[in-house]
Short mmCIF file of C-alpha atoms in Angstrom, two decimals:
data_model
loop_
_atom_site.label_atom_id
_atom_site.label_comp_id
_atom_site.label_asym_id
_atom_site.label_seq_id
_atom_site.Cartn_x
_atom_site.Cartn_y
_atom_site.Cartn_z
CA MET A 7 107.68 84.48 189.42
CA LYS A 8 105.01 82.16 190.74
CA HIS A 9 104.40 79.01 188.67
CA ILE A 10 101.03 77.23 188.44
CA THR A 11 100.95 73.93 186.57
CA GLN A 12 97.89 72.65 184.73
CA LYS A 13 97.55 69.94 187.39
CA GLU A 14 97.52 72.52 190.19
CA LEU A 15 94.92 74.51 188.26
CA LEU A 16 92.69 71.47 187.76
CA ASP A 17 93.12 70.36 191.40
CA ALA A 18 92.30 73.82 192.79
CA GLU A 19 88.98 74.55 194.49
CA LYS A 20 86.30 75.39 191.91
CA GLN A 21 85.80 79.08 192.80
CA TYR A 22 89.58 79.69 192.87
CA ARG A 23 89.99 78.17 189.39
CA THR A 24 86.96 80.07 188.07
CA ASN A 25 88.35 83.38 189.37
CA LEU A 26 91.84 82.73 188.03
CA MET A 27 90.68 81.64 184.57
CA ASN A 28 88.21 84.52 184.28
CA CYS A 29 90.98 87.00 185.15
CA LEU A 30 93.70 85.38 183.04
CA SER A 31 92.42 86.71 179.71
CA GLY A 32 92.72 90.24 181.05
CA PRO A 33 90.57 93.36 181.32
CA ARG A 34 87.82 93.95 178.77
CA MET A 35 85.16 96.63 178.45
CA ALA A 36 82.25 96.10 180.84
CA VAL A 37 79.02 96.29 178.82
CA LEU A 38 75.30 95.95 179.40
CA VAL A 39 73.41 93.98 176.77
CA GLY A 40 69.82 95.16 176.30
CA THR A 41 67.08 92.95 174.84
CA THR A 42 63.33 92.41 174.88
CA ASN A 43 61.39 89.15 174.87
CA GLY A 44 59.30 90.36 171.94
CA ALA A 45 56.28 90.95 174.21
CA GLY A 46 57.28 94.20 175.90
CA GLN A 47 59.46 92.76 178.68
CA THR A 48 62.98 94.28 178.71
CA ASN A 49 66.14 92.55 179.96
CA LEU A 50 69.59 93.89 180.80
CA ALA A 51 72.70 91.83 181.60
CA ILE A 52 76.36 92.62 182.22
CA PHE A 53 79.09 91.05 180.05
CA ASN A 54 82.79 91.62 179.47
CA SER A 55 83.24 89.40 176.43
CA THR A 56 82.75 91.91 173.60
CA LEU A 57 85.18 91.36 170.75
CA HIS A 58 86.01 92.83 167.38
CA ILE A 59 85.19 90.49 164.50
CA GLY A 60 85.40 92.76 161.46
CA ALA A 61 84.96 96.25 160.03
CA HIS A 62 83.29 95.50 156.68
CA PRO A 63 80.66 94.26 157.33
CA PRO A 64 80.78 95.84 160.82
CA LEU A 65 80.68 92.78 163.12
CA VAL A 66 80.98 92.47 166.90
CA GLY A 67 81.06 89.21 168.90
CA LEU A 68 79.91 88.22 172.39
CA ILE A 69 80.62 84.97 174.24
CA PHE A 70 77.74 83.18 176.01
CA ARG A 71 78.83 80.62 178.61
CA PRO A 72 77.02 77.27 178.84
CA ASP A 73 76.79 77.40 182.65
CA SER A 74 74.56 80.48 182.82
CA VAL A 75 71.48 79.15 184.57
CA ASP A 76 69.18 81.83 183.21
CA ARG A 77 70.12 82.89 179.75
CA HIS A 78 67.33 85.40 179.13
CA THR A 79 69.67 87.51 177.01
CA LEU A 80 70.51 84.75 174.53
CA THR A 81 66.89 83.53 174.44
CA ASN A 82 65.73 87.08 173.67
CA ILE A 83 68.36 87.60 170.97
CA ARG A 84 67.30 84.35 169.28
CA LYS A 85 63.64 85.35 169.49
CA THR A 86 63.90 88.97 168.31
CA GLY A 87 67.19 89.02 166.39
CA GLN A 88 68.07 92.37 167.99
CA TYR A 89 70.17 93.63 170.90
CA THR A 90 72.11 96.63 172.12
CA ILE A 91 75.61 96.85 173.64
CA ASN A 92 76.13 99.71 176.10
CA ALA A 93 79.55 100.55 177.58
CA VAL A 94 79.48 100.74 181.38
CA GLY A 95 80.64 104.07 182.82
CA MET A 96 82.29 104.97 186.11
CA HIS A 97 79.16 106.84 187.17
CA PHE A 98 76.96 103.70 187.10
CA TYR A 99 79.19 100.59 187.26
CA GLU A 100 77.78 99.50 190.63
CA GLN A 101 74.24 99.64 189.22
CA ALA A 102 75.46 97.77 186.14
CA HIS A 103 77.03 95.03 188.31
CA HIS A 104 73.70 94.59 190.08
CA THR A 105 72.10 93.33 186.83
CA SER A 106 74.03 90.07 187.43
CA ALA A 107 71.65 89.23 190.31
CA ARG A 108 69.24 86.46 189.33
CA TYR A 109 65.94 88.16 188.73
CA PRO A 110 62.98 86.20 187.30
CA ALA A 111 62.27 86.69 183.58
CA GLU A 112 59.17 88.79 184.27
CA MET A 113 61.20 91.45 186.07
CA SER A 114 63.31 94.01 184.20
CA GLU A 115 66.88 94.64 185.35
CA PHE A 116 66.39 98.25 184.22
CA ASP A 117 64.02 98.71 187.16
CA ALA A 118 66.05 96.54 189.55
CA ALA A 119 69.27 98.47 188.88
CA GLY A 120 67.68 101.90 188.46
CA LEU A 121 68.85 102.41 184.87
CA THR A 122 66.99 104.20 182.09
CA PRO A 123 65.77 102.38 178.95
CA MET A 124 66.02 104.46 175.77
CA TYR A 125 64.83 103.61 172.30
CA SER A 126 65.88 104.54 168.80
CA GLU A 127 63.78 104.43 165.62
CA ARG A 128 65.95 101.73 164.12
CA LEU A 129 65.75 98.99 166.77
CA LYS A 130 63.24 97.50 169.21
CA ALA A 131 65.90 96.50 171.79
CA PRO A 132 66.42 99.05 174.60
CA TYR A 133 69.56 101.13 175.08
CA VAL A 134 70.90 102.24 178.47
CA GLY A 135 70.42 106.01 178.71
CA GLU A 136 73.33 106.39 181.15
CA SER A 137 75.89 104.90 178.70
CA THR A 138 78.21 107.21 176.75
CA LEU A 139 79.01 104.60 174.05
CA ARG A 140 76.23 102.34 172.79
CA PHE A 141 75.45 100.50 169.61
CA GLY A 142 72.60 98.41 168.22
CA LEU A 143 73.00 95.05 166.50
CA LYS A 144 71.10 92.50 164.46
CA LEU A 145 72.00 88.84 164.95
CA LYS A 146 74.22 87.66 162.10
CA GLU A 147 75.70 84.29 163.14
CA GLU A 148 75.80 81.89 166.09
CA VAL A 149 79.05 79.95 166.28
CA PRO A 150 79.08 76.84 168.50
CA ILE A 151 82.31 76.04 170.37
CA GLN A 152 82.64 72.26 170.62
CA SER A 153 85.20 72.19 173.46
CA ASN A 154 82.76 73.27 176.16
CA GLY A 155 79.36 74.12 174.71
CA THR A 156 79.99 77.89 174.69
CA TRP A 157 78.48 80.12 171.96
CA LEU A 158 80.10 82.96 170.05
CA VAL A 159 77.23 85.22 168.98
CA ILE A 160 78.00 87.68 166.18
CA GLY A 161 75.96 90.77 165.42
CA GLU A 162 76.04 93.35 162.64
CA VAL A 163 76.19 96.95 163.86
CA GLN A 164 73.09 98.94 162.81
CA GLU A 165 73.96 102.28 164.41
CA ILE A 166 76.26 103.83 167.01
CA TRP A 167 75.46 106.46 169.65
CA LEU A 168 78.38 108.04 171.44
CA LYS A 169 79.42 111.10 173.39
CA ALA A 170 81.18 113.31 170.85
CA VAL A 171 84.31 113.71 173.02
CA LEU A 172 85.18 110.02 172.46
CA LEU A 173 85.48 110.23 168.69
CA LYS A 174 88.72 111.36 167.05
CA ASP A 175 89.05 112.68 163.49
CA ASP A 176 90.54 109.38 162.26
CA GLY A 177 87.62 107.29 163.63
CA SER A 178 89.54 106.09 166.72
CA LEU A 179 87.89 106.28 170.14
CA ARG A 180 89.59 107.68 173.24
CA LEU A 181 88.09 105.02 175.54
CA ASP A 182 89.45 106.69 178.67
CA GLN A 183 87.21 109.68 177.98
CA ALA A 184 83.62 109.68 179.21
CA GLY A 185 84.50 107.28 182.06
CA ILE A 186 84.44 103.92 180.28
CA VAL A 187 85.13 100.98 182.63
CA ALA A 188 86.96 97.68 182.08
CA ALA A 189 86.19 94.50 184.00
CA GLY A 190 88.63 91.69 184.74
CA GLY A 191 87.19 88.41 185.95
CA LEU A 192 83.74 88.32 187.48
CA ASP A 193 83.79 91.36 189.74
CA HIS A 194 86.97 93.50 189.43
CA TYR A 195 86.44 96.91 187.82
CA TYR A 196 89.08 99.30 186.46
CA SER A 197 89.17 102.76 184.95
CA LEU A 198 91.51 103.55 182.05
CA GLU A 199 94.38 105.99 181.83
CA PHE A 200 95.62 106.93 178.36
CA LEU A 201 99.27 106.10 177.68
CA ALA A 202 99.79 106.76 173.97
CA ALA A 203 98.60 106.25 170.42
CA LEU A 204 101.65 104.69 168.76
CA PRO A 205 102.48 105.18 165.07
CA TYR A 206 102.13 102.36 162.53
CA ALA A 207 105.15 100.10 163.06
CA LYS A 208 107.67 99.69 160.22
CA PRO A 209 110.56 97.20 160.12
CA LYS A 210 113.96 98.55 161.24
CA MET A 211 116.25 96.84 158.77
CA MET B 22 75.18 112.30 171.70
CA LYS B 23 76.61 111.80 168.22
CA HIS B 24 74.72 109.33 166.02
CA ILE B 25 76.37 107.23 163.29
CA THR B 26 74.07 105.16 161.08
CA GLN B 27 75.12 101.88 159.46
CA LYS B 28 75.03 103.64 156.09
CA GLU B 29 77.41 106.37 157.32
CA LEU B 30 79.69 103.66 158.72
CA LEU B 31 79.72 101.73 155.43
CA ASP B 32 80.22 104.92 153.38
CA ALA B 33 83.10 106.15 155.55
CA GLU B 34 86.68 106.06 154.33
CA LYS B 35 88.23 102.58 154.94
CA GLN B 36 90.79 103.58 157.59
CA TYR B 37 88.19 105.60 159.52
CA ARG B 38 85.80 102.62 159.57
CA THR B 39 88.61 100.22 160.54
CA ASN B 40 89.66 102.47 163.43
CA LEU B 41 86.12 102.98 164.67
CA MET B 42 85.15 99.29 164.51
CA ASN B 43 88.41 98.18 166.15
CA CYS B 44 87.83 100.64 169.01
CA LEU B 45 84.10 99.99 169.38
CA SER B 46 84.49 96.66 171.21
CA GLY B 47 86.54 98.41 173.89
CA PRO B 48 89.87 97.97 175.65
CA ARG B 49 91.36 94.49 175.99
CA MET B 50 94.65 93.24 177.40
CA ALA B 51 97.56 93.77 175.00
CA VAL B 52 99.39 90.43 174.65
CA LEU B 53 102.33 89.04 172.74
CA VAL B 54 101.82 85.58 171.26
CA GLY B 55 105.03 83.53 171.09
CA THR B 56 105.49 80.63 168.66
CA THR B 57 108.16 78.71 166.75
CA ASN B 58 108.02 77.34 163.22
CA GLY B 59 109.15 73.93 164.50
CA ALA B 60 112.64 74.44 163.06
CA GLY B 61 114.12 76.80 165.64
CA GLN B 62 112.77 80.08 164.27
CA THR B 63 110.82 82.06 166.88
CA ASN B 64 107.98 84.48 166.17
CA LEU B 65 106.28 87.11 168.32
CA ALA B 66 103.13 89.08 167.47
CA ILE B 67 100.91 91.54 169.31
CA PHE B 68 97.18 90.87 169.75
CA ASN B 69 94.35 92.28 171.84
CA SER B 70 91.74 89.62 171.18
CA THR B 71 92.31 87.27 174.13
CA LEU B 72 89.05 85.97 175.59
CA HIS B 73 87.86 83.70 178.34
CA ILE B 74 86.25 80.51 177.03
CA GLY B 75 86.06 78.31 180.12
CA ALA B 76 87.62 77.30 183.45
CA HIS B 77 87.27 73.52 183.35
CA PRO B 78 88.92 72.60 181.06
CA PRO B 79 90.95 75.85 181.22
CA LEU B 80 90.38 77.38 177.76
CA VAL B 81 91.43 80.71 176.29
CA GLY B 82 90.50 82.04 172.83
CA LEU B 83 92.22 84.34 170.32
CA ILE B 84 90.74 85.87 167.15
CA PHE B 85 92.75 85.71 163.92
CA ARG B 86 91.61 88.15 161.25
CA PRO B 87 91.44 87.05 157.60
CA ASP B 88 93.09 90.20 156.28
CA SER B 89 96.44 89.67 158.01
CA VAL B 90 98.81 89.39 155.08
CA ASP B 91 101.45 87.47 156.99
CA ARG B 92 99.95 85.12 159.50
CA HIS B 93 103.14 83.51 160.78
CA THR B 94 101.59 83.09 164.22
CA LEU B 95 98.61 81.03 163.04
CA THR B 96 100.78 79.00 160.65
CA ASN B 97 103.16 78.21 163.52
CA ILE B 98 100.34 77.27 165.92
CA ARG B 99 98.90 74.90 163.31
CA LYS B 100 102.34 73.37 162.70
CA THR B 101 103.49 72.94 166.32
CA GLY B 102 100.22 72.95 168.28
CA GLN B 103 101.83 75.19 170.92
CA TYR B 104 101.94 78.89 171.78
CA THR B 105 102.38 81.29 174.66
CA ILE B 106 100.36 84.38 175.63
CA ASN B 107 102.30 87.11 177.42
CA ALA B 108 100.63 90.19 178.93
CA VAL B 109 102.22 93.43 177.73
CA GLY B 110 103.53 95.67 180.52
CA MET B 111 103.93 99.45 180.74
CA HIS B 112 107.72 99.01 180.80
CA PHE B 113 107.82 97.45 177.30
CA TYR B 114 104.59 98.31 175.42
CA GLU B 115 106.44 100.35 172.81
CA GLN B 116 108.72 97.38 172.08
CA ALA B 117 105.67 95.11 172.00
CA HIS B 118 103.91 97.40 169.49
CA HIS B 119 106.96 97.19 167.24
CA THR B 120 106.33 93.45 166.68
CA SER B 121 103.43 94.51 164.42
CA ALA B 122 105.95 95.67 161.80
CA ARG B 123 106.05 93.27 158.84
CA TYR B 124 109.26 91.32 159.27
CA PRO B 125 110.01 88.37 156.97
CA ALA B 126 109.39 84.88 158.43
CA GLU B 127 113.13 84.21 158.81
CA MET B 128 113.57 87.11 161.21
CA SER B 129 112.52 86.88 164.86
CA GLU B 130 110.48 89.75 166.35
CA PHE B 131 112.25 89.00 169.65
CA ASP B 132 115.43 90.40 168.10
CA ALA B 133 113.67 93.17 166.19
CA ALA B 134 111.88 94.47 169.30
CA GLY B 135 114.68 93.75 171.79
CA LEU B 136 112.65 91.32 173.92
CA THR B 137 113.95 88.23 175.73
CA PRO B 138 112.80 84.71 174.80
CA MET B 139 112.43 82.38 177.79
CA TYR B 140 111.62 78.69 177.82
CA SER B 141 109.90 76.33 180.22
CA GLU B 142 110.29 72.54 180.44
CA ARG B 143 106.68 72.00 179.48
CA LEU B 144 106.49 73.83 176.15
CA LYS B 145 108.60 74.48 173.06
CA ALA B 146 107.04 77.88 172.33
CA PRO B 147 108.97 80.88 173.72
CA TYR B 148 107.74 83.13 176.51
CA VAL B 149 108.54 86.85 176.78
CA GLY B 150 110.88 87.29 179.75
CA GLU B 151 109.76 90.89 180.33
CA SER B 152 106.08 89.89 180.88
CA THR B 153 104.69 89.68 184.43
CA LEU B 154 101.74 87.42 183.42
CA ARG B 155 102.29 84.66 180.89
CA PHE B 156 100.77 81.31 180.11
CA GLY B 157 101.41 78.42 177.75
CA LEU B 158 98.78 76.71 175.60
CA LYS B 159 98.21 73.70 173.42
CA LEU B 160 95.85 74.11 170.45
CA LYS B 161 92.45 72.63 171.27
CA GLU B 162 90.02 73.81 168.59
CA GLU B 163 89.86 76.07 165.54
CA VAL B 164 86.42 77.60 165.04
CA PRO B 165 85.69 79.12 161.62
CA ILE B 166 83.50 82.23 161.52
CA GLN B 167 81.45 82.13 158.31
CA SER B 168 80.48 85.83 158.23
CA ASN B 169 83.94 87.08 157.28
CA GLY B 170 86.47 84.24 157.24
CA THR B 171 87.87 85.02 160.70
CA TRP B 172 89.12 82.20 163.00
CA LEU B 173 88.55 81.76 166.71
CA VAL B 174 91.51 79.69 167.92
CA ILE B 175 91.07 78.01 171.31
CA GLY B 176 93.93 76.72 173.45
CA GLU B 177 94.10 74.70 176.66
CA VAL B 178 96.24 76.32 179.37
CA GLN B 179 99.25 74.12 180.26
CA GLU B 180 100.84 76.35 182.90
CA ILE B 181 100.82 79.93 184.19
CA TRP B 182 103.77 82.13 185.21
CA LEU B 183 102.97 85.33 187.05
CA LYS B 184 104.41 87.92 189.38
CA ALA B 185 103.16 86.89 192.83
CA VAL B 186 101.78 90.38 193.60
CA LEU B 187 99.05 89.86 190.97
CA LEU B 188 97.48 86.79 192.60
CA LYS B 189 94.91 87.15 195.37
CA ASP B 190 93.94 84.43 197.85
CA ASP B 191 90.68 83.69 196.02
CA GLY B 192 92.42 83.16 192.66
CA SER B 193 91.52 86.60 191.27
CA LEU B 194 94.18 88.73 189.60
CA ARG B 195 94.74 92.42 190.34
CA LEU B 196 95.44 93.29 186.71
CA ASP B 197 96.42 96.88 187.55
CA GLN B 198 99.39 95.56 189.51
CA ALA B 199 102.64 94.84 187.72
CA GLY B 200 101.84 97.38 185.00
CA ILE B 201 99.54 95.40 182.71
CA VAL B 202 98.42 97.36 179.64
CA ALA B 203 95.13 97.38 177.71
CA ALA B 204 94.87 98.22 174.02
CA GLY B 205 91.84 99.71 172.29
CA GLY B 206 91.79 99.63 168.52
CA LEU B 207 95.00 99.19 166.57
CA ASP B 208 97.35 101.54 168.40
CA HIS B 209 95.83 103.14 171.54
CA TYR B 210 97.33 101.94 174.83
CA TYR B 211 95.96 102.41 178.35
CA SER B 212 97.04 101.58 181.90
CA LEU B 213 94.50 100.39 184.47
CA GLU B 214 93.42 101.96 187.71
CA PHE B 215 91.61 99.73 190.20
CA LEU B 216 88.09 100.88 191.11
CA ALA B 217 86.62 98.03 193.20
CA ALA B 218 85.94 94.31 193.53
CA LEU B 219 82.16 94.21 193.95
CA PRO B 220 80.35 91.52 195.97
CA TYR B 221 78.26 88.80 194.31
CA ALA B 222 74.96 90.49 193.35
CA LYS B 223 71.73 89.25 194.94
CA PRO B 224 68.19 90.28 193.96
CA LYS B 225 66.62 93.11 196.01
CA MET B 226 63.02 91.94 196.25
#
């Protein structure tokens, strides 16, 4: 086993440390967050910080880093109170990655990446037509993290759109179906292979 | 596409809604969190809520749900200020899942699941010997989430142990190597297949 001390981590070159720390917390679903600025301009940005907060009410969290130079997504969420989360699929993950390029606010990443905005009756924020698992949210809570100025933004799920093959009778999702992609760190992408659904664990005593 | 409204979600049977909401935020690395109660008793619990908070200082977050009946892990972290996070591997994910069984506080999940505690000089909390990616943390911040009583617990990385094959020259980790497992929802496990490391995206204008 290789051992890296905290001192070695802090002394490492900035990009090395950034890569290592971004990868350390493991793979997470790559998602595109869709917003508008409230005046017709759409925005799309890639994240891999989606997390489960609760089922009742149905709450999902996203982390926003303080060092993002252009935080159009967070600005738009604060302005409109609405956003969509769209799982990235194997058939468009390269296009999805391209939304991380720094485009000016007046240009939509939908156009830049060649992705299709779609709208539902319930929400003004745009969905990504190519995504096989997407859901719309209303802003519920912004939680400041003192340690480094990061924000945990929590939304309440308004509706879910998904390819029927994903959904099992018990409400579970087979995330390997329909080509859902995980990202680890800033730029490493993975597909999923199903291992097992294990039964509820009971003490052996 | 199948459409699920918020009303349908709220009206659904509790276990269905719990499964769906736990799966909706996607796959995340399955990890075992190792702690002690400060009096020699070790504890091990499975989570899939690890998230990247920052690189400098090196911070990692974990979500603790309010509805966990026995929260030995959080109690131990508060008492000792120390814990370890150990990536679950394909060669022991069934044992790792078994730590979710409700054992009394005086019984160690290391014994119950047949996993090997390992110690480093820098930390009193136990590592999982079987894990190919593990790191030790000191408690930095507890962030309360008002919406549903959940806690975001943030730790500062003290050291990292990993199988050398995982680490690339630029600090990135190839998470598919060494059999690292992702979990989606409460009981679905996946292995990872590497797709690509994409270059830094630049605007096409």
